[in-house]
PDB file of C-alpha atoms and ligand atoms in Angstrom:
ATOM      1  CA  MET A   1      -2.123   0.722  15.750  1.00 97.00           C
ATOM      2  CA  GLU A   2      -4.221   3.843  15.210  1.00 97.00           C
ATOM      3  CA  VAL A   3      -7.583   3.246  13.515  1.00 98.00           C
ATOM      4  CA  VAL A   4      -9.281   6.312  12.046  1.00 98.00           C
ATOM      5  CA  VAL A   5     -12.783   6.193  10.585  1.00 98.00           C
ATOM      6  CA  THR A   6     -13.462   9.207   8.424  1.00 98.00           C
ATOM      7  CA  PRO A   7     -15.654  10.398   5.554  1.00 98.00           C
ATOM      8  CA  ASP A   8     -12.445  11.448   3.763  1.00 98.00           C
ATOM      9  CA  PRO A   9      -9.783   8.719   3.958  1.00 98.00           C
ATOM     10  CA  GLY A  10      -7.743  10.348   1.182  1.00 98.00           C
ATOM     11  CA  GLU A  11      -7.220  13.546   3.181  1.00 98.00           C
ATOM     12  CA  VAL A  12      -6.434  11.764   6.451  1.00 98.00           C
ATOM     13  CA  ALA A  13      -3.931   9.413   4.804  1.00 98.00           C
ATOM     14  CA  ALA A  14      -2.383  12.406   3.023  1.00 98.00           C
ATOM     15  CA  ASP A  15      -2.002  14.093   6.443  1.00 97.00           C
ATOM     16  CA  ALA A  16      -0.165  11.037   7.744  1.00 97.00           C
ATOM     17  CA  ILE A  17       2.140  10.897   4.724  1.00 98.00           C
ATOM     18  CA  ALA A  18       2.723  14.633   4.377  1.00 98.00           C
ATOM     19  CA  GLY A  19       4.386  14.623   7.796  1.00 96.00           C
ATOM     20  CA  HIS A  20       7.223  12.568   6.280  1.00 98.00           C
ATOM     21  CA  VAL A  21       7.678  14.587   3.082  1.00 98.00           C
ATOM     22  CA  ARG A  22      10.998  16.431   3.156  1.00 98.00           C
ATOM     23  CA  PRO A  23      14.215  16.319   1.098  1.00 98.00           C
ATOM     24  CA  GLY A  24      15.707  12.831   1.357  1.00 98.00           C
ATOM     25  CA  ALA A  25      12.415  11.173   2.323  1.00 98.00           C
ATOM     26  CA  VAL A  26      11.692   7.736   0.891  1.00 98.00           C
ATOM     27  CA  LEU A  27       8.029   6.987   0.208  1.00 98.00           C
ATOM     28  CA  GLY A  28       6.561   3.529  -0.326  1.00 98.00           C
ATOM     29  CA  LEU A  29       3.731   3.682  -2.854  1.00 98.00           C
ATOM     30  CA  ALA A  30       0.839   1.344  -3.592  1.00 98.00           C
ATOM     31  CA  THR A  31      -1.227   0.954  -6.745  1.00 98.00           C
ATOM     32  CA  GLY A  32      -4.877  -0.038  -7.189  1.00 96.00           C
ATOM     33  CA  SER A  33      -7.890   2.172  -6.480  1.00 97.00           C
ATOM     34  CA  SER A  34      -7.533   2.852  -2.743  1.00 98.00           C
ATOM     35  CA  PRO A  35      -4.475   5.149  -2.946  1.00 98.00           C
ATOM     36  CA  LEU A  36      -5.808   7.381  -5.730  1.00 98.00           C
ATOM     37  CA  PRO A  37      -7.569   9.925  -3.450  1.00 98.00           C
ATOM     38  CA  VAL A  38      -4.391  10.028  -1.338  1.00 98.00           C
ATOM     39  CA  TYR A  39      -2.255  10.887  -4.361  1.00 98.00           C
ATOM     40  CA  ALA A  40      -4.765  13.517  -5.466  1.00 98.00           C
ATOM     41  CA  ALA A  41      -4.719  15.060  -1.964  1.00 98.00           C
ATOM     42  CA  LEU A  42      -0.899  15.087  -1.858  1.00 98.00           C
ATOM     43  CA  LEU A  43      -0.709  16.768  -5.270  1.00 98.00           C
ATOM     44  CA  ARG A  44      -3.235  19.418  -4.148  1.00 98.00           C
ATOM     45  CA  ARG A  45      -1.041  20.144  -1.118  1.00 98.00           C
ATOM     46  CA  ARG A  46       2.019  20.439  -3.342  1.00 98.00           C
ATOM     47  CA  ASP A  47       0.121  22.780  -5.698  1.00 98.00           C
ATOM     48  CA  ALA A  48      -0.947  24.889  -2.699  1.00 98.00           C
ATOM     49  CA  GLY A  49       2.706  25.135  -1.586  1.00 98.00           C
ATOM     50  CA  ALA A  50       2.109  23.227   1.663  1.00 97.00           C
ATOM     51  CA  ILE A  51       4.628  20.484   0.775  1.00 98.00           C
ATOM     52  CA  SER A  52       7.397  19.964  -1.763  1.00 98.00           C
ATOM     53  CA  PHE A  53       8.512  16.692  -3.312  1.00 98.00           C
ATOM     54  CA  ASP A  54      12.017  18.031  -4.009  1.00 98.00           C
ATOM     55  CA  GLY A  55      14.557  15.370  -3.089  1.00 98.00           C
ATOM     56  CA  VAL A  56      11.884  12.745  -2.386  1.00 98.00           C
ATOM     57  CA  ARG A  57      12.303   9.205  -3.766  1.00 98.00           C
ATOM     58  CA  ALA A  58       9.819   6.350  -3.954  1.00 98.00           C
ATOM     59  CA  PHE A  59       9.509   2.590  -4.252  1.00 98.00           C
ATOM     60  CA  THR A  60       6.413   0.637  -5.279  1.00 98.00           C
ATOM     61  CA  LEU A  61       5.138  -2.501  -3.581  1.00 98.00           C
ATOM     62  CA  ASP A  62       4.674  -4.903  -6.427  1.00 98.00           C
ATOM     63  CA  GLU A  63       4.499  -5.592 -10.150  1.00 98.00           C
ATOM     64  CA  TYR A  64       2.853  -8.031 -12.508  1.00 98.00           C
ATOM     65  CA  LEU A  65       5.004 -10.566 -14.295  1.00 98.00           C
ATOM     66  CA  GLU A  66       3.939 -11.616 -17.810  1.00 88.00           C
ATOM     67  CA  LEU A  67       3.064  -7.999 -18.641  1.00 95.00           C
ATOM     68  CA  PRO A  68       5.351  -5.617 -20.569  1.00 96.00           C
ATOM     69  CA  ARG A  69       6.443  -2.547 -18.619  1.00 96.00           C
ATOM     70  CA  SER A  70       4.907  -0.410 -21.385  1.00 97.00           C
ATOM     71  CA  HIS A  71       1.433  -1.945 -20.805  1.00 97.00           C
ATOM     72  CA  PRO A  72      -0.908   0.730 -19.380  1.00 97.00           C
ATOM     73  CA  GLN A  73      -1.799  -1.572 -16.439  1.00 98.00           C
ATOM     74  CA  SER A  74       1.767  -2.471 -15.454  1.00 98.00           C
ATOM     75  CA  TYR A  75       2.380  -0.898 -12.076  1.00 98.00           C
ATOM     76  CA  HIS A  76       5.409   0.783 -13.665  1.00 98.00           C
ATOM     77  CA  SER A  77       2.940   2.660 -15.906  1.00 98.00           C
ATOM     78  CA  VAL A  78       0.187   3.108 -13.330  1.00 98.00           C
ATOM     79  CA  ILE A  79       2.249   4.779 -10.606  1.00 98.00           C
ATOM     80  CA  ARG A  80       3.820   7.209 -13.080  1.00 98.00           C
ATOM     81  CA  ARG A  81       0.451   8.105 -14.606  1.00 98.00           C
ATOM     82  CA  GLU A  82      -1.389   8.411 -11.292  1.00 98.00           C
ATOM     83  CA  PHE A  83       1.210  10.160  -9.174  1.00 98.00           C
ATOM     84  CA  THR A  84       4.966  10.273  -9.622  1.00 98.00           C
ATOM     85  CA  ASP A  85       5.134  12.017 -13.024  1.00 98.00           C
ATOM     86  CA  ALA A  86       2.950  14.845 -11.707  1.00 98.00           C
ATOM     87  CA  ALA A  87       4.846  14.902  -8.423  1.00 98.00           C
ATOM     88  CA  GLY A  88       8.276  14.839 -10.099  1.00 98.00           C
ATOM     89  CA  ILE A  89       9.341  11.915  -7.896  1.00 98.00           C
ATOM     90  CA  GLU A  90      11.916   9.342  -9.022  1.00 98.00           C
ATOM     91  CA  VAL A  91      10.377   5.900  -8.501  1.00 98.00           C
ATOM     92  CA  ASP A  92      11.758   2.371  -8.563  1.00 98.00           C
ATOM     93  CA  GLY A  93       9.708  -0.821  -8.676  1.00 98.00           C
ATOM     94  CA  PRO A  94      10.211  -4.524  -9.161  1.00 98.00           C
ATOM     95  CA  ASP A  95      10.974  -5.160 -12.840  1.00 98.00           C
ATOM     96  CA  GLY A  96       8.267  -7.423 -14.214  1.00 97.00           C
ATOM     97  CA  GLU A  97      10.309  -7.989 -17.370  1.00 97.00           C
ATOM     98  CA  ALA A  98      13.356  -9.337 -15.545  1.00 97.00           C
ATOM     99  CA  HIS A  99      14.722 -12.552 -17.062  1.00 95.00           C
ATOM    100  CA  ASP A 100      16.139 -13.625 -13.701  1.00 97.00           C
ATOM    101  CA  VAL A 101      13.277 -13.003 -11.269  1.00 97.00           C
ATOM    102  CA  PRO A 102      15.106 -14.066  -8.049  1.00 98.00           C
ATOM    103  CA  ALA A 103      18.022 -11.785  -8.995  1.00 98.00           C
ATOM    104  CA  GLU A 104      15.599  -8.922  -9.583  1.00 98.00           C
ATOM    105  CA  ALA A 105      14.022  -9.552  -6.176  1.00 98.00           C
ATOM    106  CA  GLU A 106      17.480  -9.313  -4.587  1.00 98.00           C
ATOM    107  CA  ARG A 107      18.278  -6.133  -6.527  1.00 98.00           C
ATOM    108  CA  TYR A 108      15.048  -4.565  -5.317  1.00 98.00           C
ATOM    109  CA  GLU A 109      15.648  -5.396  -1.671  1.00 98.00           C
ATOM    110  CA  ALA A 110      19.185  -3.965  -1.995  1.00 98.00           C
ATOM    111  CA  ALA A 111      17.895  -0.785  -3.671  1.00 98.00           C
ATOM    112  CA  ILE A 112      15.463  -0.126  -0.813  1.00 98.00           C
ATOM    113  CA  ALA A 113      18.190  -0.748   1.747  1.00 98.00           C
ATOM    114  CA  ALA A 114      20.648   1.513  -0.135  1.00 98.00           C
ATOM    115  CA  ALA A 115      18.065   4.309  -0.048  1.00 98.00           C
ATOM    116  CA  GLY A 116      18.042   4.016   3.731  1.00 98.00           C
ATOM    117  CA  GLY A 117      14.732   2.129   3.937  1.00 98.00           C
ATOM    118  CA  ILE A 118      11.211   3.438   3.511  1.00 98.00           C
ATOM    119  CA  ASP A 119      10.009   6.243   5.777  1.00 98.00           C
ATOM    120  CA  VAL A 120       6.307   5.769   5.145  1.00 98.00           C
ATOM    121  CA  GLN A 121       4.593   2.979   3.233  1.00 99.00           C
ATOM    122  CA  LEU A 122       1.105   3.480   1.819  1.00 98.00           C
ATOM    123  CA  LEU A 123      -0.899   0.242   1.626  1.00 98.00           C
ATOM    124  CA  GLY A 124      -4.226  -1.023   0.339  1.00 98.00           C
ATOM    125  CA  ILE A 125      -5.756  -4.356   1.341  1.00 98.00           C
ATOM    126  CA  GLY A 126      -7.249  -7.107  -0.808  1.00 97.00           C
ATOM    127  CA  VAL A 127     -10.652  -8.577  -0.006  1.00 97.00           C
ATOM    128  CA  ASP A 128      -8.749 -11.772   0.900  1.00 97.00           C
ATOM    129  CA  GLY A 129      -6.501  -9.807   3.272  1.00 98.00           C
ATOM    130  CA  HIS A 130      -3.520  -9.544   0.940  1.00 98.00           C
ATOM    131  CA  LEU A 131      -0.951  -6.824   1.515  1.00 98.00           C
ATOM    132  CA  GLY A 132       1.157  -5.925  -1.478  1.00 98.00           C
ATOM    133  CA  PHE A 133       0.545  -9.109  -3.447  1.00 98.00           C
ATOM    134  CA  ASN A 134       1.219 -11.337  -0.448  1.00 98.00           C
ATOM    135  CA  GLU A 135      -1.717 -13.667  -0.785  1.00 98.00           C
ATOM    136  CA  PRO A 136      -3.081 -15.847   2.054  1.00 98.00           C
ATOM    137  CA  GLY A 137      -0.435 -18.333   3.133  1.00 98.00           C
ATOM    138  CA  SER A 138       2.435 -15.881   2.628  1.00 98.00           C
ATOM    139  CA  SER A 139       5.160 -16.137   5.224  1.00 98.00           C
ATOM    140  CA  LEU A 140       4.970 -13.291   7.716  1.00 98.00           C
ATOM    141  CA  ALA A 141       8.766 -13.061   7.349  1.00 98.00           C
ATOM    142  CA  SER A 142       8.792 -13.104   3.541  1.00 98.00           C
ATOM    143  CA  ARG A 143      11.044 -10.927   1.388  1.00 98.00           C
ATOM    144  CA  THR A 144      10.552  -9.720  -2.197  1.00 98.00           C
ATOM    145  CA  ARG A 145       9.734 -12.720  -4.369  1.00 98.00           C
ATOM    146  CA  THR A 146       7.303 -14.077  -6.918  1.00 98.00           C
ATOM    147  CA  LYS A 147       3.757 -15.033  -5.882  1.00 98.00           C
ATOM    148  CA  THR A 148       0.788 -16.582  -7.662  1.00 98.00           C
ATOM    149  CA  LEU A 149      -2.385 -14.479  -7.526  1.00 98.00           C
ATOM    150  CA  THR A 150      -5.539 -16.105  -6.155  1.00 97.00           C
ATOM    151  CA  PRO A 151      -8.546 -16.442  -8.476  1.00 96.00           C
ATOM    152  CA  GLN A 152     -10.266 -13.859  -6.206  1.00 95.00           C
ATOM    153  CA  THR A 153      -7.529 -11.256  -6.735  1.00 96.00           C
ATOM    154  CA  ARG A 154      -7.410 -11.906 -10.475  1.00 97.00           C
ATOM    155  CA  ALA A 155     -11.199 -11.440 -10.622  1.00 97.00           C
ATOM    156  CA  ASP A 156     -10.989  -8.242  -8.528  1.00 95.00           C
ATOM    157  CA  ASN A 157      -8.305  -6.784 -10.783  1.00 97.00           C
ATOM    158  CA  ALA A 158     -10.039  -7.812 -14.015  1.00 97.00           C
ATOM    159  CA  ARG A 159     -11.746  -4.396 -13.999  1.00 96.00           C
ATOM    160  CA  PHE A 160      -8.448  -2.877 -15.144  1.00 97.00           C
ATOM    161  CA  PHE A 161      -8.096  -5.209 -18.141  1.00 97.00           C
ATOM    162  CA  ALA A 162     -10.061  -5.844 -21.328  1.00 95.00           C
ATOM    163  CA  SER A 163     -10.824  -9.420 -20.250  1.00 95.00           C
ATOM    164  CA  PRO A 164     -10.327 -11.450 -17.030  1.00 95.00           C
ATOM    165  CA  ASP A 165      -7.910 -13.786 -18.836  1.00 96.00           C
ATOM    166  CA  GLU A 166      -5.542 -10.875 -19.411  1.00 96.00           C
ATOM    167  CA  VAL A 167      -4.835 -10.469 -15.679  1.00 97.00           C
ATOM    168  CA  PRO A 168      -1.380 -11.931 -15.083  1.00 98.00           C
ATOM    169  CA  VAL A 169      -1.097 -15.025 -12.888  1.00 98.00           C
ATOM    170  CA  HIS A 170       2.277 -14.202 -11.349  1.00 98.00           C
ATOM    171  CA  VAL A 171       3.643 -11.122  -9.627  1.00 98.00           C
ATOM    172  CA  LEU A 172       6.787  -9.867  -7.957  1.00 98.00           C
ATOM    173  CA  THR A 173       5.991  -8.343  -4.576  1.00 98.00           C
ATOM    174  CA  GLN A 174       7.738  -6.965  -1.547  1.00 98.00           C
ATOM    175  CA  GLY A 175       7.428  -9.575   1.194  1.00 98.00           C
ATOM    176  CA  LEU A 176       5.603  -9.047   4.453  1.00 98.00           C
ATOM    177  CA  GLY A 177       8.973  -8.909   6.198  1.00 98.00           C
ATOM    178  CA  THR A 178      10.085  -6.236   3.728  1.00 98.00           C
ATOM    179  CA  ILE A 179       6.930  -4.187   4.323  1.00 98.00           C
ATOM    180  CA  LEU A 180       7.370  -4.450   8.100  1.00 98.00           C
ATOM    181  CA  GLU A 181      10.732  -2.661   7.801  1.00 98.00           C
ATOM    182  CA  ALA A 182       9.136   0.582   6.618  1.00 98.00           C
ATOM    183  CA  ARG A 183       9.127   3.002   9.558  1.00 98.00           C
ATOM    184  CA  HIS A 184       5.457   3.976   9.318  1.00 98.00           C
ATOM    185  CA  LEU A 185       2.683   2.010   7.610  1.00 98.00           C
ATOM    186  CA  VAL A 186      -0.485   3.762   6.408  1.00 98.00           C
ATOM    187  CA  LEU A 187      -3.270   1.447   5.255  1.00 98.00           C
ATOM    188  CA  VAL A 188      -6.280   2.846   3.412  1.00 98.00           C
ATOM    189  CA  ALA A 189      -9.451   0.818   2.861  1.00 98.00           C
ATOM    190  CA  THR A 190     -12.851   1.898   1.603  1.00 98.00           C
ATOM    191  CA  GLY A 191     -16.087   0.106   0.820  1.00 98.00           C
ATOM    192  CA  ALA A 192     -18.056  -2.780   2.294  1.00 98.00           C
ATOM    193  CA  SER A 193     -16.131  -5.379   0.274  1.00 97.00           C
ATOM    194  CA  LYS A 194     -13.087  -4.657   2.469  1.00 98.00           C
ATOM    195  CA  ALA A 195     -14.904  -4.827   5.845  1.00 98.00           C
ATOM    196  CA  SER A 196     -14.239  -8.481   6.601  1.00 98.00           C
ATOM    197  CA  ALA A 197     -10.546  -8.304   5.596  1.00 98.00           C
ATOM    198  CA  VAL A 198     -10.084  -5.121   7.657  1.00 98.00           C
ATOM    199  CA  ALA A 199     -11.651  -6.730  10.741  1.00 98.00           C
ATOM    200  CA  ALA A 200      -9.451  -9.819  10.347  1.00 98.00           C
ATOM    201  CA  ALA A 201      -6.333  -7.678   9.866  1.00 98.00           C
ATOM    202  CA  VAL A 202      -6.955  -5.316  12.778  1.00 98.00           C
ATOM    203  CA  GLU A 203      -8.725  -7.547  15.306  1.00 98.00           C
ATOM    204  CA  GLY A 204      -8.176 -11.132  14.195  1.00 98.00           C
ATOM    205  CA  PRO A 205      -5.325 -13.435  15.101  1.00 98.00           C
ATOM    206  CA  VAL A 206      -1.949 -12.738  13.495  1.00 98.00           C
ATOM    207  CA  SER A 207      -1.945 -15.373  10.812  1.00 98.00           C
ATOM    208  CA  ALA A 208      -0.623 -16.017   7.323  1.00 98.00           C
ATOM    209  CA  PHE A 209      -4.258 -16.756   6.446  1.00 98.00           C
ATOM    210  CA  CYS A 210      -4.855 -12.986   6.644  1.00 98.00           C
ATOM    211  CA  PRO A 211      -1.513 -11.507   5.511  1.00 98.00           C
ATOM    212  CA  ALA A 212      -2.520  -7.963   6.540  1.00 98.00           C
ATOM    213  CA  SER A 213      -2.791  -9.139  10.157  1.00 98.00           C
ATOM    214  CA  VAL A 214       1.012  -8.805  10.151  1.00 98.00           C
ATOM    215  CA  LEU A 215       0.357  -5.083  10.703  1.00 98.00           C
ATOM    216  CA  GLN A 216      -0.257  -5.982  14.353  1.00 98.00           C
ATOM    217  CA  LEU A 217       3.481  -6.720  14.678  1.00 98.00           C
ATOM    218  CA  HIS A 218       4.519  -3.210  13.569  1.00 98.00           C
ATOM    219  CA  PRO A 219       4.972  -0.436  16.146  1.00 98.00           C
ATOM    220  CA  HIS A 220       3.647   2.418  13.988  1.00 98.00           C
ATOM    221  CA  VAL A 221       0.565   1.738  11.866  1.00 98.00           C
ATOM    222  CA  THR A 222      -2.223   4.118  10.839  1.00 98.00           C
ATOM    223  CA  VAL A 223      -5.353   2.441   9.451  1.00 98.00           C
ATOM    224  CA  VAL A 224      -7.636   4.881   7.631  1.00 98.00           C
ATOM    225  CA  LEU A 225     -11.147   3.650   6.834  1.00 98.00           C
ATOM    226  CA  ASP A 226     -14.479   4.861   5.617  1.00 98.00           C
ATOM    227  CA  GLU A 227     -17.638   3.789   7.468  1.00 98.00           C
ATOM    228  CA  ASP A 228     -18.270   0.807   5.199  1.00 98.00           C
ATOM    229  CA  ALA A 229     -14.780  -0.637   5.507  1.00 98.00           C
ATOM    230  CA  ALA A 230     -14.934  -0.144   9.303  1.00 98.00           C
ATOM    231  CA  SER A 231     -18.375  -1.732   9.672  1.00 98.00           C
ATOM    232  CA  GLN A 232     -17.238  -5.123  11.024  1.00 98.00           C
ATOM    233  CA  LEU A 233     -14.825  -3.813  13.663  1.00 98.00           C
ATOM    234  CA  ARG A 234     -15.820  -4.870  17.174  1.00 98.00           C
ATOM    235  CA  LEU A 235     -13.996  -1.989  18.878  1.00 98.00           C
ATOM    236  CA  LEU A 236     -15.354   0.636  16.498  1.00 98.00           C
ATOM    237  CA  ASP A 237     -16.739   2.836  19.305  1.00 98.00           C
ATOM    238  CA  TYR A 238     -13.377   2.792  21.048  1.00 98.00           C
ATOM    239  CA  TYR A 239     -11.540   3.787  17.853  1.00 98.00           C
ATOM    240  CA  ARG A 240     -13.948   6.695  17.402  1.00 98.00           C
ATOM    241  CA  PHE A 241     -13.475   7.765  21.031  1.00 97.00           C
ATOM    242  CA  THR A 242      -9.690   7.561  20.696  1.00 97.00           C
ATOM    243  CA  ALA A 243      -9.696   9.641  17.500  1.00 95.00           C
ATOM    244  CA  ALA A 244     -11.994  12.261  19.058  1.00 95.00           C
ATOM    245  CA  ASN A 245      -9.572  12.525  21.994  1.00 96.00           C
ATOM    246  CA  LYS A 246      -6.293  12.452  20.050  1.00 95.00           C
ATOM    247  CA  PRO A 247      -3.869  14.740  21.884  1.00 95.00           C
ATOM    248  CA  ASP A 248      -2.896  17.845  19.881  1.00 92.00           C
ATOM    249  CA  TRP A 249       0.783  17.082  20.367  1.00 94.00           C
ATOM    250  CA  GLN A 250       0.545  13.540  19.016  1.00 91.00           C
ATOM    251  CA  PRO A 251       1.673  13.202  15.381  1.00 90.00           C
ATOM    252  CA  TRP A 252       0.318  10.559  13.021  1.00 93.00           C
TER     253      TRP A 252
HETATM  254  C1  F6R B 301      -1.264  -2.804  -5.127  1.00 60.48           C
HETATM  255  C2  F6R B 301      -1.297  -3.679  -3.978  1.00 60.48           C
HETATM  256  C3  F6R B 301      -2.545  -4.391  -3.556  1.00 60.48           C
HETATM  257  C4  F6R B 301      -3.769  -3.467  -3.487  1.00 60.48           C
HETATM  258  C5  F6R B 301      -5.007  -4.267  -3.122  1.00 60.48           C
HETATM  259  C6  F6R B 301      -6.227  -3.405  -3.026  1.00 60.48           C
HETATM  260  O1  F6R B 301       0.025  -2.240  -5.256  1.00 60.48           O
HETATM  261  O2  F6R B 301      -0.307  -3.837  -3.367  1.00 60.48           O
HETATM  262  O3  F6R B 301      -2.349  -4.957  -2.287  1.00 60.48           O
HETATM  263  O4  F6R B 301      -3.530  -2.472  -2.545  1.00 60.48           O
HETATM  264  O5  F6R B 301      -5.198  -5.273  -4.063  1.00 60.48           O
HETATM  265  O6  F6R B 301      -6.504  -2.887  -4.277  1.00 60.48           O
HETATM  266  P1  F6R B 301      -7.620  -1.774  -4.472  1.00 60.48           P
HETATM  267  O7  F6R B 301      -7.145  -0.572  -3.761  1.00 60.48           O
HETATM  268  O8  F6R B 301      -7.682  -1.558  -5.962  1.00 60.48           O
HETATM  269  O9  F6R B 301      -8.871  -2.328  -3.900  1.00 60.48           O
END
C-alpha cells in the first residue's frame, strides 16, 4: 500500500488514474464529494491533450434503491453530470430501479467480468470506514448485493437531499470481494472527519468492522490524503519519507 499525503489529492489521484487511461481501459468510478477534484483534474488533462478517453469504459460502485434513476442525486445522474458526459465515457452502474434486485446484482457482476474487469478503481471512504456502500459488518468476501445504510451514512449524505428523510435506506453496491478484483485501487480522503476511518483502514486490523481495512489484502493500493485525513496515522513520518524517496522508475 502506498500512502501519499499531499496538498492536492485530486492531482495525485489523477496521476495514478491517468496511467491506466488508454483505448480499452476500464475505469471504476466513485460518487460523493471526494472524487470531484479527481474528475476535474482528469478533464483538464484531456482538454490539454495529455490523455484521451477514446475507447474507455466505466463502471460505478453503487446506487441508491428507492430513488428513480432520473432523480438528480441518483448515482446514475451524478456520475454523468460530474464526469462521464463531459469525458464522453460509456458508464454502467447498478440499476436502482430493478424489480429483481438479486438478478440485477448478478447482471452487474457479469457485466464487469465481460468487460475484462476493472483496471483502476477510484474509491472514497465513509466516516464509518465504508467502502462503496459496504457498511461495517460487510463480509470481506462480499459480491454486489443490497445493503442497508447506517444512520451515520444517511446523515452524512443528507447534504445532497432536501431533507434527511429523503436519503434512501437501501442501496445496491459492489461487494468488498468485487472491489478487490480491480487491478489497482486508488482511495482519496480529505478532511479531519475521515482521519479516524483512514487510520483504521490503513493501520488497524483487517476487520469487517472497518470495511476499508480490506484494502490491506490488495497488492496494489494507492491511498491519497490531505493533511487532515492523514492526521491520525502512526507511521505518517515514514509515509512522507517513502514518498520523498519514491524511485523515478516506479509507477503509481
Ligand atoms: C460513493 C461511495 C461511498 C463514498 C463515501 C465517501 O460511490 O461509494 O463510499 O465514497 O461515502 O463519500 P464522500 O466522498 O462524499 O465523503
